[in-house]
Amino acid sequence: MIRFILADLKRLWAASLIIVLLVALAAALGVGITLQERALRLGSARAADKFDLVIGAAGSETQLVLSSVFLQPAPLPLLAGDVLAKLKQDPRVAFAAPIGFGDSFKTYPVVGSTPDLINALNNGAAPEGGTPAGEHDAVIGSAVDLTIGQSFEPMHGAAGDAGHVHTEFSYQVVGRLMPTGTAWDRAIIVPIEAVWEIHGLHAEEEPPGVPAILVKPKTIADAYRLRGEYRGDQTVAVFPGEVLTRLYATLGDARQVMSIIALAAQALVAGAIALITIAHVAQRRRQIGALRAFGAPRSAVFGIVWIELLTLMGTGIALGFLVGWVAVRLISDQLTRQNGVVLPVEFQGGDLGLALLLLVAAAVIAAVPALLAYRQPAVAALRS
Amino acid sequence: MLALTLDQVQVSYPGLETPVLDIRSLTVAAEECVAVTGPSGSGKTTLVNIITGLACPDRGRVLWGAEDIAALAEARRDRWRAETIGLVMQEFHLFEGLSALDNVLLPARLRRATGRDTLDHAHALLARVGIKRANQSTATLSRGEMQRVAVARALLRRPKVLIADEPTASLDPGHGAEVAELLLSLARESGATLIVVSHDERLINRMDRSLTLSAGRLANAAFAGLAA
Ligand SMILES: Nc1ncnc2c1ncn2[C@@H]1O[C@H](COP(=O)(O)OP(=O)(O)O)[C@@H](O)[C@H]1O
Ligand SMILES: [Mg+2]
């Protein structure tokens, strides 16, 4: 029986291929949406991991998170200069590090900050090469294409903007951070004082404002208290993880729409396959009649058609999972190259349920033409 | 082995005024070799369908031995046919992609009716019908060889009855004669009752008797006396 089925599939290879590809396409669509959404969610949750509490000037909370966690370039309003100093004095704060945007080098954002931030990003370890000491010392993220010891002049404006080059000021790379799988892998971190100086602000007179401050509270209770205090008319305080969750609720709706589209596509494919296979059984009436005439039982005829179709659709489902995974992998790698956030593309236990569900659906769909074949009268073989 | 008795058998199709098959009475003795002739459309294939149990008559009894196969349920009839009848058709219905041997074995395998000696028997049959390489792919066989494989397939389960519907009609005369010879001698060797639909004079002449169908009715010499 197995040999007959294989020979039969080989004989009908074109139709078989179409069925496999259609099923693979439908499965890949569903799997792709699930995996991509999961990759985005996990990847950005990991990216926000080290950012307990971010404080900025009153404005969009979402933009504050996108700018500080994902280094998305956008003009942020500045915090009053005394906020950073006040936070640094606060006994509930383990450290408070400014995040100053505005310059770039090639496609890498140049971010002004303090050693506390470098420590946090590098899990407390010293950067490879050395710790920055002077105003011209820069530390680079793992994905920055510079070598330790190299010098560069920052450009005013975000990466890709047509800004002018600050020829009057140059940095030297003194250290490199470990890979974090976040946007910060593409960042060049320089002393915040240097950023102020380049832009003509002088810390001695009056502390200049910064767009965002990363705060590490000592306890969870402190985190909530600090957030409460800094949520006001002048400042916003956010837990990035929470903002992301909110963002995903919105994205979740988009995902739902996509899922419905995928489901509709899958239903169309199921319908197309039902039609193809029913037509196919009609074409095979003589072959099926002959099998019966020579002594094959009806159950064998049902089994042959059912197993053939289930084999094809099962192959299609497996292929679809593979194609879906590869596609999401490629998309995610491209996204990682663009903004540094590593998106984990992985299957979870629940996906097995999806595979089983698809297989059950395939088994039911395959049963329709199999039943038709089962009911095919045996005389068909002798009529010409 | 098995004798055939048809009793008041009629097959009609809706929209046709006269039945396509109408046989009051017909007996074929066990181990007899009978030819069935008649013009195209006279009901020969319909008769084959009825006596093989592929189809049921609208009325009448189809007795093989004491068993009325027209009264059997479909699954029972299928099993009875698989165990009792060896069938050869004008078209060979061999399955491409399977070897000659696998084609011979396929119906028995699908019915899970292969015993310990089945494989040996299949090899012996293929040798007997002159197929030298049992594993040769069906696609590379000549038409004459294909029909000989079909004859071997029909004989695998040692049927009590061998029925062929125009087995040589799609072969050139030389190959046709070979196949006709095989059918006759294999039926005689195994003691099977043989019924062959054919226009081939040489084959008809070598049978014990020949029946002629005309518009669904028997019009042979045996019944001429009754009509007179
Ligand atoms: N399924 C069918 N529906 C209507 N008429 C049929 C059907 N099958 C056969 N016939 C008719 O029955 C008659 C006998 O057919 P058949 O037994 O195949 O003839 P033969 O084999 O002698 O050429 C023909 O007139 C044919 O057209
Ligand atoms: Mg015919």
XYZ file of C-alpha atoms and ligand atoms in Angstrom:
640
model
C 0.000 0.000 0.000
C 2.789 2.414 0.927
C 4.604 1.623 -2.310
C 1.448 2.123 -4.294
C 0.817 5.460 -2.614
C 4.358 6.633 -3.301
C 4.150 5.548 -6.939
C 0.797 7.262 -7.239
C 2.102 10.523 -5.770
C 5.071 10.395 -8.117
C 2.765 9.887 -11.060
C 0.626 12.853 -9.958
C 3.605 14.969 -8.959
C 2.360 18.250 -10.439
C -0.979 18.223 -8.637
C 0.765 16.951 -5.527
C 3.265 19.791 -5.635
C 0.493 22.358 -5.971
C -1.292 20.954 -2.934
C 1.913 20.922 -0.876
C 2.752 24.495 -1.879
C -0.754 25.818 -1.223
C -0.835 24.240 2.219
C 2.702 25.433 2.942
C 1.721 28.972 1.992
C -1.343 28.993 4.221
C 0.541 27.455 7.138
C 3.521 29.785 6.682
C 1.219 32.797 6.830
C -0.302 31.742 10.141
C 3.014 30.665 11.627
C 4.748 33.804 10.383
C 2.284 36.141 12.057
C 2.519 34.259 15.340
C 6.317 34.096 15.314
C 6.832 37.698 14.220
C 4.531 39.070 16.861
C 6.215 36.915 19.492
C 9.677 37.975 18.329
C 8.756 41.659 18.540
C 7.214 41.230 21.968
C 10.064 39.190 23.457
C 12.771 41.235 21.765
C 11.512 44.576 22.974
C 10.735 43.234 26.434
C 14.378 42.164 26.661
C 15.466 45.509 25.305
C 13.572 47.278 28.086
C 14.924 44.929 30.726
C 17.627 47.256 32.097
C 15.448 50.332 31.967
C 13.577 50.279 35.273
C 12.361 53.841 35.355
C 12.800 56.577 32.784
C 12.057 60.209 33.540
C 11.608 62.894 30.914
C 10.003 66.275 30.407
C 6.209 66.294 30.113
C 5.197 64.872 26.757
C 4.533 61.544 25.110
C 5.350 58.583 27.345
C 5.586 56.298 24.324
C 8.058 58.588 22.581
C 10.150 58.791 25.743
C 10.408 54.978 25.791
C 11.068 54.680 22.062
C 13.834 57.281 22.292
C 15.545 56.013 25.419
C 15.120 52.223 25.076
C 15.175 51.916 21.293
C 17.215 55.075 20.550
C 14.662 56.138 18.006
C 15.632 59.666 16.929
C 12.978 62.254 17.781
C 13.129 65.744 19.258
C 12.323 65.356 22.944
C 11.553 68.304 25.229
C 14.317 68.883 27.789
C 14.016 68.352 31.515
C 14.947 71.216 33.740
C 18.618 71.069 34.649
C 18.091 70.563 38.382
C 16.086 67.337 38.041
C 19.172 65.192 37.411
C 20.997 66.668 40.406
C 17.963 66.160 42.623
C 17.595 62.516 41.567
C 21.272 61.876 42.199
C 20.833 63.098 45.772
C 17.691 61.045 46.345
C 18.349 58.223 48.873
C 15.876 55.938 47.090
C 17.920 56.101 43.885
C 20.779 53.624 43.247
C 21.879 55.685 40.269
C 20.439 58.226 37.866
C 22.085 58.539 34.466
C 21.311 61.213 31.884
C 20.642 60.207 28.301
C 21.552 63.013 25.896
C 20.786 62.598 22.212
C 21.486 64.859 19.315
C 24.643 63.682 17.572
C 25.551 60.696 15.454
C 28.455 59.096 13.690
C 27.739 57.312 10.420
C 24.547 55.392 11.240
C 25.293 55.163 14.956
C 23.643 57.438 17.492
C 26.091 59.228 19.792
C 24.570 59.314 23.271
C 25.833 61.404 26.139
C 25.690 59.794 29.555
C 27.720 58.810 32.628
C 29.657 55.708 33.718
C 26.583 54.514 35.652
C 24.783 53.818 32.377
C 27.822 52.015 30.952
C 27.927 49.897 34.101
C 24.240 49.060 33.838
C 24.458 48.117 30.152
C 27.553 45.986 30.733
C 26.110 44.200 33.763
C 28.589 45.895 36.066
C 31.676 44.715 34.204
C 34.288 47.120 32.868
C 34.095 47.610 29.104
C 36.548 45.622 27.002
C 39.530 47.899 26.409
C 39.005 50.240 29.294
C 36.734 52.608 31.170
C 36.321 56.161 29.916
C 38.200 58.745 31.936
C 38.345 61.970 29.973
C 35.870 64.116 28.096
C 36.952 62.715 24.724
C 36.672 59.047 25.680
C 33.916 57.072 23.978
C 32.628 53.568 24.670
C 30.982 51.730 21.791
C 28.242 49.131 21.655
C 29.165 45.677 20.378
C 27.699 46.245 16.910
C 29.503 49.539 16.204
C 32.000 49.256 13.369
C 34.892 51.055 15.077
C 37.993 49.716 16.726
C 39.387 50.601 20.107
C 41.806 53.474 19.742
C 40.094 54.889 16.671
C 39.050 58.566 16.635
C 36.002 60.111 15.046
C 34.192 63.428 14.775
C 30.490 63.405 15.641
C 27.920 64.866 13.322
C 25.132 67.071 14.503
C 21.724 65.529 14.091
C 20.393 62.009 13.954
C 21.968 59.308 11.834
C 21.164 59.939 8.202
C 20.290 63.618 8.718
C 22.150 66.163 6.657
C 23.727 67.806 9.668
C 27.109 69.447 9.967
C 30.160 67.704 11.341
C 31.475 68.948 14.671
C 35.000 69.278 13.312
C 36.073 71.167 16.393
C 35.564 68.094 18.606
C 36.690 64.496 18.242
C 36.266 61.396 20.376
C 38.500 58.389 20.805
C 37.119 54.897 21.344
C 38.481 53.490 24.617
C 36.168 50.563 25.288
C 33.589 48.216 23.876
C 30.492 46.817 25.601
C 29.222 43.238 25.573
C 26.408 42.438 23.181
C 23.041 43.119 24.812
C 20.697 42.351 21.941
C 19.242 45.844 22.235
C 19.371 49.067 20.256
C 22.239 50.131 22.527
C 24.523 47.689 20.715
C 24.613 50.300 17.968
C 25.191 53.249 20.284
C 28.362 55.243 20.925
C 28.346 56.407 24.530
C 30.259 59.566 25.350
C 30.425 61.760 28.473
C 27.331 63.976 28.780
C 29.651 66.932 29.585
C 31.200 66.576 26.120
C 27.785 66.737 24.480
C 26.974 69.872 26.460
C 30.240 71.464 25.513
C 29.881 70.737 21.804
C 26.493 72.366 21.876
C 27.695 75.396 23.809
C 26.114 74.561 27.143
C 28.184 74.987 30.246
C 27.581 72.963 33.299
C 29.462 75.369 35.564
C 26.990 78.213 35.211
C 23.697 76.406 35.511
C 23.088 72.653 34.987
C 21.842 72.162 31.384
C 18.696 70.192 30.689
C 18.664 66.611 29.389
C 15.965 64.833 27.356
C 15.786 61.697 29.519
C 17.149 60.204 32.716
C 17.476 56.512 33.427
C 16.794 55.867 37.096
C 17.635 52.714 39.008
C 15.541 52.735 42.190
C 16.798 50.773 45.178
C 13.571 48.852 45.768
C 10.347 48.180 43.939
C 8.511 50.287 46.447
C 10.944 53.124 45.744
C 10.302 52.713 42.020
C 6.564 53.205 42.478
C 7.057 56.143 44.836
C 9.486 57.846 42.462
C 7.197 57.320 39.516
C 4.352 58.852 41.465
C 6.406 61.882 42.429
C 7.777 62.591 38.975
C 4.480 62.207 37.194
C 3.345 65.793 37.045
C 2.970 68.951 34.968
C 6.677 69.334 34.326
C 7.901 65.742 34.134
C 6.783 62.235 33.144
C 8.044 59.059 34.766
C 7.452 55.698 33.110
C 8.217 52.035 33.549
C 9.175 51.140 29.953
C 7.972 47.569 30.409
C 4.540 48.872 31.257
C 4.452 51.272 28.311
C 5.450 48.406 26.015
C 2.692 46.214 27.396
C 0.263 48.984 26.614
C 1.737 49.301 23.136
C 1.282 45.594 22.598
C -2.347 45.784 23.520
C -2.657 48.084 20.503
C -0.384 45.875 18.400
C -2.445 42.917 19.568
C -5.435 44.348 17.724
C -3.335 44.590 14.580
C -2.248 41.027 15.124
C -5.854 39.999 15.456
C -6.669 41.621 12.122
C -3.677 39.845 10.560
C -4.773 36.568 12.108
C -8.230 36.942 10.649
C -6.677 37.620 7.242
C -4.478 34.546 7.653
C -7.482 32.495 8.702
C -9.427 33.676 5.667
C -6.468 32.759 3.456
C -6.328 29.352 5.101
C -10.036 28.815 4.557
C -9.610 29.771 0.889
C -6.742 27.322 0.557
C -8.811 24.629 2.257
C -11.631 25.285 -0.201
C -9.265 25.252 -3.176
C -7.775 21.982 -2.016
C -11.199 20.423 -1.513
C -12.092 21.402 -5.087
C -8.779 20.202 -6.541
C -9.028 16.866 -4.798
C -12.678 16.282 -5.648
C -11.949 16.973 -9.311
C -8.956 14.740 -8.948
C -11.042 11.835 -7.640
C -13.490 12.313 -10.521
C -10.530 12.002 -12.887
C -9.456 8.818 -11.200
C -12.817 7.070 -11.288
C -11.477 4.453 -13.713
C -8.373 3.762 -11.677
C -10.431 3.513 -8.510
C -12.989 1.309 -10.278
C -10.201 -0.962 -11.479
C -8.792 -1.320 -7.954
C -12.226 -2.386 -6.769
C -12.858 -4.653 -9.764
C -9.612 -6.521 -9.125
C -10.523 -7.083 -5.512
C -9.434 -4.101 -3.420
C -11.924 -3.440 -0.625
C -13.623 -0.070 -0.411
C -11.815 0.671 2.829
C -8.513 0.388 0.943
C -9.750 2.837 -1.689
C -10.758 5.274 1.059
C -7.409 4.729 2.771
C -5.367 5.330 -0.360
C -6.999 8.641 -1.196
C -7.067 9.774 2.426
C -3.462 8.867 3.192
C -2.228 10.381 -0.073
C -3.903 13.692 0.656
C -2.960 13.691 4.306
C 0.668 12.996 3.359
C 0.642 15.934 0.962
C -1.026 18.296 3.393
C 1.140 17.128 6.298
C 4.211 17.810 4.192
C 2.759 21.199 3.333
C 2.158 22.016 6.995
C 5.701 21.018 7.963
C 7.094 22.988 5.048
C 4.896 25.943 6.023
C 6.286 25.942 9.553
C 9.798 25.916 8.135
C 9.093 28.645 5.575
C 7.299 30.760 8.183
C 10.224 30.417 10.554
C 12.814 31.235 7.894
C 10.828 34.251 6.672
C 10.444 35.682 10.177
C 14.111 34.942 10.858
C 15.114 36.928 7.759
C 12.786 39.831 8.581
C 13.975 39.901 12.184
C 17.641 39.784 11.191
C 17.035 42.699 8.876
C 15.368 44.619 11.707
C 18.284 43.774 13.998
C 20.737 45.109 11.450
C 18.742 48.320 11.257
C 18.210 49.081 14.921
C 20.166 46.557 16.952
C 17.229 44.990 18.770
C 17.633 41.226 18.618
C 14.269 39.590 17.951
C 14.126 36.025 19.245
C 12.354 33.861 16.664
C 11.312 30.734 18.497
C 8.571 28.151 18.649
C 6.740 27.563 21.911
C 4.751 24.644 23.253
C 1.486 26.183 22.091
C 2.636 26.082 18.466
C 2.420 22.307 18.589
C -1.286 22.811 19.218
C -1.506 24.920 16.052
C 0.274 22.210 14.064
C -2.086 19.568 15.430
C -5.094 21.751 14.694
C -3.945 22.175 11.087
C -3.361 18.432 10.797
C -6.835 17.671 12.107
C -8.301 20.153 9.625
C -6.277 18.473 6.867
C -7.551 15.058 7.946
C -11.144 16.286 7.773
C -10.648 17.941 4.373
C -8.954 14.815 3.001
C -11.875 12.699 4.165
C -14.254 14.390 1.689
C -12.619 13.139 -1.542
C -11.761 9.879 0.205
C -15.451 9.322 0.903
C -16.263 10.152 -2.709
C -13.732 7.566 -3.810
C -15.195 5.107 -1.325
C -18.627 5.535 -2.872
C -17.345 5.349 -6.436
C -19.073 2.412 -8.146
C -16.721 -0.347 -9.195
C -18.182 -0.647 -12.717
C -16.417 2.542 -13.791
C -13.334 0.559 -14.739
C -15.038 -1.430 -17.479
C -16.811 1.426 -19.195
C -14.744 3.242 -21.760
C -15.543 -25.950 -9.803
C -18.269 -23.299 -10.151
C -21.238 -23.255 -12.461
C -23.177 -20.146 -13.466
C -26.929 -19.877 -13.688
C -28.734 -16.721 -14.760
C -32.439 -16.668 -14.042
C -34.768 -13.954 -15.380
C -31.988 -11.345 -15.352
C -32.813 -7.850 -16.552
C -30.789 -4.635 -16.594
C -32.446 -1.390 -17.665
C -31.357 2.214 -17.678
C -33.780 5.044 -17.127
C -34.675 6.682 -20.429
C -34.099 3.533 -22.470
C -37.225 1.754 -23.678
C -35.845 -1.783 -23.776
C -33.595 -3.405 -21.198
C -29.892 -3.431 -22.206
C -29.691 -6.953 -20.867
C -32.561 -9.426 -20.770
C -31.655 -13.074 -20.193
C -34.385 -15.552 -19.226
C -32.081 -18.417 -18.563
C -28.439 -19.232 -19.051
C -26.272 -21.968 -17.645
C -22.543 -22.343 -17.887
C -21.178 -25.572 -16.505
C -18.212 -25.686 -14.137
C -14.887 -25.682 -15.980
C -16.639 -24.858 -19.245
C -14.999 -22.361 -21.610
C -17.555 -20.064 -23.178
C -17.157 -17.229 -25.657
C -19.559 -14.286 -25.718
C -19.882 -12.370 -28.955
C -22.191 -9.756 -30.331
C -22.095 -6.331 -31.912
C -20.994 -3.280 -30.036
C -23.629 -2.096 -27.620
C -25.315 -5.487 -27.434
C -24.768 -5.770 -23.688
C -21.619 -7.869 -23.419
C -19.904 -5.633 -20.876
C -23.158 -5.323 -18.985
C -23.261 -9.112 -18.790
C -19.686 -9.175 -17.482
C -20.558 -6.595 -14.838
C -23.521 -8.692 -13.715
C -21.759 -12.041 -13.513
C -18.712 -10.566 -11.750
C -20.891 -8.783 -9.220
C -19.553 -5.374 -10.255
C -23.168 -4.392 -10.821
C -26.502 -5.870 -9.822
C -29.386 -6.618 -12.178
C -32.691 -4.856 -11.656
C -34.358 -8.246 -11.464
C -33.418 -11.895 -11.474
C -30.890 -14.139 -9.834
C -27.196 -14.562 -10.595
C -26.160 -17.894 -9.161
C -22.555 -19.022 -8.942
C -22.838 -22.489 -7.510
C -25.603 -22.070 -4.969
C -24.832 -18.434 -4.132
C -27.003 -15.647 -5.537
C -24.463 -12.824 -5.759
C -27.162 -10.333 -6.757
C -28.523 -10.691 -3.246
C -25.228 -9.968 -1.497
C -24.448 -6.626 0.105
C -21.779 -4.613 -1.697
C -18.918 -5.332 0.679
C -19.736 -9.058 0.691
C -19.916 -9.052 -3.099
C -16.526 -7.299 -3.308
C -14.981 -9.929 -1.085
C -16.673 -12.751 -2.991
C -15.364 -11.326 -6.296
C -11.841 -10.943 -4.912
C -11.857 -14.580 -3.800
C -13.683 -16.142 -6.736
C -13.183 -14.188 -9.948
C -10.089 -13.414 -11.980
C -10.795 -10.468 -14.250
C -9.020 -9.336 -17.409
C -10.200 -6.265 -19.268
C -9.552 -4.712 -22.621
C -7.541 -2.020 -20.892
C -4.824 -3.425 -18.723
C -5.256 -1.094 -15.719
C -1.699 -1.644 -14.614
C -0.310 0.987 -12.279
C 2.652 2.863 -13.594
C 5.471 3.238 -11.156
C 4.933 -0.247 -9.794
C 6.849 -3.269 -11.055
C 5.155 -6.163 -12.855
C 5.369 -8.157 -9.632
C 3.860 -5.395 -7.504
C 1.018 -5.003 -9.968
C 0.275 -8.705 -9.732
C 0.321 -8.520 -5.928
C -1.496 -5.189 -5.483
C -5.157 -6.323 -5.202
C -4.266 -9.123 -2.794
C -2.116 -6.782 -0.743
C -4.837 -4.147 -0.549
C -7.125 -6.863 0.757
C -4.430 -8.157 3.111
C -4.885 -11.547 1.495
C -1.247 -12.415 0.893
C -0.128 -15.656 2.449
C 3.270 -17.266 2.706
C 3.186 -18.763 -0.780
C 1.642 -15.740 -2.526
C 4.985 -14.270 -3.548
C 6.232 -17.563 -4.958
C 2.952 -18.002 -6.785
C 3.239 -14.502 -8.275
C 6.763 -15.248 -9.508
C 5.618 -18.572 -10.970
C 2.680 -16.905 -12.743
C 4.892 -14.187 -14.216
C 7.261 -16.860 -15.489
C 4.314 -18.798 -16.862
C 3.008 -15.793 -18.831
C 6.494 -15.135 -20.133
C 7.556 -12.085 -18.134
C 11.227 -12.661 -17.441
C 11.978 -9.776 -15.137
C 9.425 -9.591 -12.345
C 10.827 -6.265 -11.158
C 10.630 -4.577 -14.530
C 8.726 -1.321 -14.339
C 5.297 -1.552 -15.924
C 5.905 1.570 -17.974
C 8.631 -0.183 -19.999
C 6.536 -3.229 -20.952
C 5.079 -3.761 -24.443
C 1.286 -3.870 -24.730
C 1.311 -7.624 -25.160
C 3.431 -7.967 -22.031
C 1.138 -5.651 -20.130
C -1.880 -7.811 -20.872
C 0.097 -10.885 -19.859
C 0.891 -9.231 -16.512
C -2.846 -8.523 -16.191
C -3.548 -12.220 -16.809
C -1.071 -13.170 -14.087
C -2.747 -10.688 -11.740
C -6.161 -12.242 -12.470
C -4.871 -15.685 -11.555
C -2.986 -14.827 -8.362
C -5.676 -15.900 -5.926
C -6.408 -19.120 -7.841
C -9.898 -18.000 -8.897
C -12.565 -20.564 -9.662
C -13.759 -18.381 -12.513
C -11.776 -16.443 -15.104
C -13.609 -13.684 -16.968
C -12.172 -11.521 -19.726
C -13.828 -8.611 -21.548
C -12.266 -8.219 -25.009
C -8.798 -9.135 -23.718
C -7.163 -9.079 -27.145
C -9.036 -6.197 -28.748
C -6.302 -3.637 -28.099
C -3.409 -5.915 -29.079
C -1.958 -6.671 -32.489
C -2.856 -10.148 -33.818
C 0.385 -11.833 -32.753
C 0.202 -10.646 -29.152
C -3.554 -11.249 -29.166
C -3.031 -14.879 -30.041
C -0.470 -15.265 -27.252
C -2.834 -13.825 -24.672
C -5.756 -15.916 -25.942
C -3.630 -19.037 -25.739
C -2.588 -18.166 -22.201
C -6.147 -17.612 -21.040
C -7.322 -20.929 -22.430
C -4.450 -23.036 -21.207
C -4.323 -21.411 -17.771
C -8.071 -21.913 -17.325
C -7.750 -25.530 -18.347
C -4.708 -26.090 -16.086
C -6.440 -24.632 -13.041
C -9.880 -26.014 -13.772
C -11.418 -22.549 -13.761
C -14.625 -21.763 -15.572
C -13.720 -19.369 -18.416
C -15.970 -16.752 -19.957
C -14.413 -14.515 -22.615
C -16.046 -11.647 -24.486
C -14.321 -11.527 -27.859
C -14.584 -11.015 -31.596
C -11.443 -12.996 -32.250
C -12.520 -15.972 -34.428
C -9.468 -18.052 -33.553
C -10.190 -17.666 -29.844
C -13.923 -18.306 -30.251
C -13.313 -21.470 -32.233
C -11.194 -22.959 -29.509
C -13.811 -22.482 -26.795
C -16.329 -25.183 -25.855
C -19.231 -23.053 -26.923
C -20.109 -19.542 -27.925
C -23.027 -17.301 -27.009
C -24.176 -14.403 -29.138
C -25.808 -11.337 -27.643
C -28.019 -9.123 -29.699
C -29.713 -6.081 -28.194
C -29.305 -7.593 -24.743
C -30.806 -10.981 -25.632
C -29.191 -14.324 -26.208
C -29.504 -15.408 -29.815
C -27.326 -18.466 -30.019
C -27.889 -21.838 -31.612
C -28.624 -23.542 -28.323
C -31.785 -21.496 -28.019
C -32.728 -21.562 -31.704
C -34.508 -24.857 -31.164
C -36.697 -23.362 -28.424
C -37.680 -20.465 -30.614
C -38.674 -22.702 -33.512
N -24.588 3.758 -17.417
C -25.321 3.616 -18.526
N -26.393 4.405 -18.716
C -27.158 4.255 -19.841
N -26.912 3.366 -20.780
C -25.858 2.549 -20.640
C -25.012 2.629 -19.500
N -24.058 1.692 -19.618
C -24.301 1.057 -20.791
N -25.352 1.559 -21.387
C -25.926 1.096 -22.661
O -26.138 -0.289 -22.559
C -25.918 -0.908 -23.780
C -24.969 -2.075 -23.645
O -23.682 -1.599 -23.323
P -22.426 -2.552 -23.151
O -22.823 -3.646 -22.249
O -21.280 -1.753 -22.776
O -22.248 -3.088 -24.641
P -21.036 -3.869 -25.283
O -20.054 -4.183 -24.224
O -21.666 -5.077 -25.898
O -20.490 -2.982 -26.353
C -25.390 0.165 -24.722
O -26.442 0.580 -25.551
C -24.964 1.256 -23.811
O -25.121 2.490 -24.451
Mg -17.992 -3.782 -23.990
